[in-house]
């Protein structure tokens, strides 16, 4: 069920199996394992250990991770995009009445994201939402608000690793069952950004589309080959240890 890439346990079955796995757990956080997130974890032992712990599952989000899995000799069945998992969780919530809380992005984006979700899923219960530009001393208030909302599912869009750290710090005191850091997904639901055209998604070129639309991402693009190279050197035995300090 898992591929081992640099010590990370990466889920290697289909998206449908992932959803089954997630709903069979009492509490779980779904990590979109793209090279940037995985590299963040490799430079921070706490993040790395937490991603590999029982309450977390890492999905192969992005062509960089899919290629790395092949290089590691542990291929995954398919790429699982975080935004597609989010959409599926929203669809199921709409059907089963699960309560959803949205935390992150700008006020304008979160409001548009919420109303577009409600337009798409007419019966959905968005039990709370809040923008992601808060001060540290507002954290307790936000956590209280999520508790009071009795959310079943919490999506957090604060950018990485802030969103993962928010969940790690608060997950045990919150009542939600499913937690998911979702990066720029609220921007996509809000219509501020589009996903790449289907052909680019198929060819594994979503990263190219994102850089084209948001050129500032070019600096972050280097993380994909960096991660792939580390996996490659690891495979051929040139790097025996991971980066974890
Ligand atoms: N964001 C936020 N608070 C912050 C920093 C970022 O709410 O302090 C939001 C930002 O507005 C965006 C989302 O986090 O909607 C994702 O950011 P980014 O594009 O960096 O994430 P990626 O998709 O690259 O993981």
Coordinates of C-alpha atoms and ligand atoms in Angstrom, one line a residue:
X1 CA 0.0 0.0 0.0
X2 CA 3.0 2.3 0.5
X3 CA 6.1 3.1 -1.6
X4 CA 9.3 4.0 0.3
X5 CA 10.9 7.2 -1.0
X6 CA 13.8 8.4 1.2
X7 CA 12.0 6.9 4.2
X8 CA 8.7 8.5 3.5
X9 CA 5.7 6.1 3.2
X10 CA 3.9 7.3 0.1
X11 CA 0.4 5.9 -0.6
X12 CA 0.7 3.9 -3.8
X13 CA -2.9 2.8 -4.6
X14 CA -5.7 4.6 -6.4
X15 CA -7.6 7.7 -5.3
X16 CA -10.7 5.5 -4.6
X17 CA -8.6 3.3 -2.3
X18 CA -7.3 6.4 -0.6
X19 CA -10.8 7.7 0.2
X20 CA -11.7 4.3 1.6
X21 CA -8.5 4.3 3.7
X22 CA -9.2 7.9 5.0
X23 CA -12.8 7.2 6.0
X24 CA -11.7 4.0 7.9
X25 CA -9.6 6.1 10.3
X26 CA -10.7 8.0 13.4
X27 CA -8.4 10.9 12.7
X28 CA -6.2 11.5 9.8
X29 CA -4.2 14.2 8.0
X30 CA -3.7 13.9 4.3
X31 CA -0.4 15.4 3.1
X32 CA 0.0 16.3 -0.5
X33 CA 3.5 14.9 -1.0
X34 CA 4.9 17.1 -3.7
X35 CA 8.7 17.5 -3.8
X36 CA 8.5 20.9 -2.1
X37 CA 6.6 19.6 0.9
X38 CA 8.7 16.4 1.1
X39 CA 11.9 18.5 1.0
X40 CA 10.5 20.7 3.8
X41 CA 10.1 17.6 5.9
X42 CA 13.6 16.5 5.2
X43 CA 15.0 19.6 6.7
X44 CA 12.9 19.4 9.8
X45 CA 12.9 16.1 11.8
X46 CA 9.7 16.9 13.6
X47 CA 7.8 17.4 10.3
X48 CA 9.5 14.2 8.8
X49 CA 8.6 12.0 11.7
X50 CA 5.1 13.4 11.9
X51 CA 4.4 12.8 8.2
X52 CA 5.4 9.2 8.7
X53 CA 3.3 8.7 11.8
X54 CA 0.0 6.8 12.0
X55 CA -2.3 9.8 11.9
X56 CA -0.8 11.0 8.6
X57 CA -0.9 9.7 5.0
X58 CA 1.2 11.1 2.2
X59 CA -0.2 11.1 -1.3
X60 CA 1.9 11.2 -4.5
X61 CA 0.9 14.7 -5.6
X62 CA 2.8 15.8 -8.6
X63 CA 4.9 14.4 -11.4
X64 CA 8.1 14.9 -9.3
X65 CA 7.0 12.5 -6.7
X66 CA 5.7 10.0 -9.3
X67 CA 9.0 10.0 -11.1
X68 CA 10.9 9.8 -7.8
X69 CA 8.9 6.7 -6.9
X70 CA 9.9 5.0 -10.1
X71 CA 13.6 5.9 -9.6
X72 CA 13.4 4.5 -6.1
X73 CA 12.2 1.3 -7.6
X74 CA 8.8 1.6 -5.8
X75 CA 6.4 3.0 -8.4
X76 CA 3.0 4.4 -7.4
X77 CA -0.2 3.4 -9.2
X78 CA -1.1 6.9 -10.1
X79 CA -0.6 10.6 -9.3
X80 CA -3.1 11.8 -6.7
X81 CA -3.7 15.5 -6.9
X82 CA -4.5 17.1 -3.6
X83 CA -7.2 19.3 -5.2
X84 CA -8.9 16.3 -6.6
X85 CA -9.0 14.7 -3.1
X86 CA -10.4 17.9 -1.7
X87 CA -13.1 17.9 -4.3
X88 CA -14.0 14.3 -3.6
X89 CA -14.1 15.0 0.1
X90 CA -16.5 17.9 -0.6
X91 CA -18.7 15.7 -2.8
X92 CA -18.9 13.0 -0.1
X93 CA -19.6 15.7 2.6
X94 CA -22.4 17.0 0.5
X95 CA -23.9 13.5 0.2
X96 CA -23.4 12.4 3.8
X97 CA -23.8 15.7 5.7
X98 CA -20.2 16.0 7.0
X99 CA -19.4 19.5 8.3
X100 CA -16.5 21.3 6.5
X101 CA -14.4 24.2 7.8
X102 CA -12.2 26.2 5.5
X103 CA -9.1 28.1 6.9
X104 CA -6.8 30.1 4.8
X105 CA -6.2 32.4 1.8
X106 CA -7.3 36.1 1.6
X107 CA -10.8 37.2 2.7
X108 CA -11.9 37.7 -0.9
X109 CA -10.6 34.3 -2.0
X110 CA -12.1 32.4 0.9
X111 CA -15.5 34.0 0.5
X112 CA -15.6 33.3 -3.3
X113 CA -14.2 29.8 -2.6
X114 CA -17.1 29.2 -0.1
X115 CA -19.8 30.4 -2.4
X116 CA -18.5 28.4 -5.4
X117 CA -18.4 25.3 -3.3
X118 CA -22.0 25.9 -2.2
X119 CA -23.0 26.4 -5.9
X120 CA -21.4 23.2 -6.9
X121 CA -22.6 21.1 -3.9
X122 CA -26.0 22.5 -2.9
X123 CA -26.4 20.6 0.4
X124 CA -23.0 21.1 1.7
X125 CA -22.6 22.3 5.3
X126 CA -19.7 24.8 5.4
X127 CA -19.8 25.2 9.2
X128 CA -17.1 27.9 9.2
X129 CA -14.5 29.7 7.2
X130 CA -11.7 32.2 8.0
X131 CA -9.0 33.9 6.1
X132 CA -5.4 32.9 6.5
X133 CA -3.9 36.2 7.4
X134 CA -4.0 36.1 11.2
X135 CA -1.6 37.0 13.9
X136 CA 0.0 34.4 16.2
X137 CA -2.0 35.7 19.1
X138 CA -5.3 35.0 17.3
X139 CA -4.5 31.3 17.0
X140 CA -6.3 30.2 20.1
X141 CA -9.4 32.0 19.1
X142 CA -9.3 30.3 15.7
X143 CA -8.8 26.9 17.2
X144 CA -11.8 27.6 19.6
X145 CA -13.9 28.6 16.6
X146 CA -13.1 25.4 14.7
X147 CA -14.0 23.4 17.9
X148 CA -17.3 25.2 18.3
X149 CA -18.1 24.6 14.6
X150 CA -17.9 20.8 15.2
X151 CA -16.3 20.4 11.8
X152 CA -15.7 16.9 10.5
X153 CA -13.2 18.0 7.9
X154 CA -10.7 20.9 8.1
X155 CA -9.0 22.2 5.0
X156 CA -6.1 24.6 5.6
X157 CA -4.6 26.8 2.9
X158 CA -1.7 28.8 4.4
X159 CA 1.2 27.7 2.1
X160 CA 3.7 25.1 3.1
X161 CA 5.0 24.4 5.8
X162 CA 2.8 26.9 7.7
X163 CA -0.4 24.9 6.9
X164 CA 1.2 21.5 7.9
X165 CA 2.5 23.1 11.1
X166 CA -0.9 24.5 12.0
X167 CA -2.5 21.1 11.7
X168 CA 0.3 19.3 13.6
X169 CA 0.1 21.8 16.5
X170 CA -3.7 21.7 16.8
X171 CA -4.9 18.3 15.4
X172 CA -5.0 16.5 18.8
X173 CA -7.2 19.2 20.5
X174 CA -9.6 19.5 17.6
X175 CA -12.6 17.3 17.0
X176 CA -12.3 17.0 13.2
X177 CA -11.7 13.6 11.7
X178 CA -10.0 14.6 8.4
X179 CA -7.4 17.3 8.1
X180 CA -5.8 18.4 4.9
X181 CA -3.3 21.2 4.0
X182 CA -4.4 22.3 0.5
X183 CA -1.9 25.0 -0.6
X184 CA -3.4 27.0 -3.5
X185 CA -6.6 25.0 -3.8
X186 CA -8.9 27.7 -2.3
X187 CA -7.5 30.0 -5.1
X188 CA -8.6 27.5 -7.7
X189 CA -12.1 26.9 -6.1
X190 CA -12.4 30.7 -5.9
X191 CA -11.7 31.0 -9.7
X192 CA -8.7 33.2 -9.0
X193 CA -6.4 30.5 -10.6
X194 CA -7.2 27.8 -13.0
X195 CA -5.9 24.3 -13.1
X196 CA -3.7 23.4 -16.1
X197 CA -5.5 22.2 -19.2
X198 CA -6.2 18.5 -19.2
X199 CA -3.5 17.7 -21.7
X200 CA -0.9 19.3 -19.5
X201 CA -2.2 17.4 -16.5
X202 CA -1.9 14.2 -18.5
X203 CA 1.6 15.0 -19.6
X204 CA 2.7 15.9 -16.0
X205 CA 3.2 19.5 -16.9
X206 CA 1.0 21.2 -14.3
X207 CA 4.2 22.7 -12.8
X208 CA 4.9 24.5 -16.1
X209 CA 1.4 25.9 -16.3
X210 CA 1.7 27.2 -12.7
X211 CA 5.0 28.9 -13.4
X212 CA 3.6 30.4 -16.6
X213 CA 0.6 31.8 -14.7
X214 CA 2.6 32.8 -11.6
X215 CA 6.2 33.5 -12.7
X216 CA 7.3 34.1 -9.0
X217 CA 7.1 30.3 -8.7
X218 CA 10.2 29.8 -10.8
X219 CA 12.4 30.1 -7.7
X220 CA 10.5 27.2 -6.2
X221 CA 10.6 25.0 -9.3
X222 CA 14.2 23.9 -8.5
X223 CA 12.9 21.8 -5.7
X224 CA 11.5 19.2 -8.2
X225 CA 14.8 18.3 -9.8
X226 CA 16.6 18.6 -6.4
X227 CA 14.3 16.1 -4.9
X228 CA 14.5 13.7 -7.9
X229 CA 18.3 13.9 -7.8
X230 CA 18.5 13.1 -4.1
X231 CA 16.3 10.1 -4.7
X232 CA 18.5 9.1 -7.6
X233 CA 21.8 9.4 -5.6
X234 CA 20.2 7.5 -2.8
X235 CA 19.2 4.7 -5.2
X236 CA 22.7 4.3 -6.6
X237 CA 24.1 4.5 -3.2
X238 CA 25.9 7.8 -3.4
X239 CA 23.9 9.3 -0.6
X240 CA 23.3 6.8 2.1
X241 CA 21.5 9.1 4.5
X242 CA 18.6 11.3 4.0
X243 CA 18.8 15.0 4.7
X244 CA 17.1 14.7 8.0
X245 CA 19.2 16.3 10.8
Ligands
LIG1 N1 -1.7 32.0 2.6 C1 -2.4 32.4 3.7 N2 -1.7 32.9 4.8 C2 -0.3 33.1 4.7 C3 0.4 32.7 3.6 C4 -0.4 32.2 2.5 O1 -3.6 32.3 3.8 O2 0.2 33.6 5.7 C5 -2.5 31.5 1.5 C6 -2.3 32.2 0.1 O3 -3.2 33.3 0.1 C7 -2.7 31.1 -0.8 C8 -2.4 29.8 -0.1 O4 -2.0 30.2 1.2 O5 -4.1 31.1 -1.0 C9 -1.4 28.9 -0.7 O6 -0.2 29.5 -0.9 P1 0.8 29.0 -2.0 O7 0.4 29.4 -3.3 O8 2.2 29.4 -1.5 O9 0.7 27.4 -1.8 P2 1.1 26.2 -2.8 O10 -0.1 25.9 -3.6 O11 2.3 26.6 -3.6 O12 1.4 25.1 -1.8

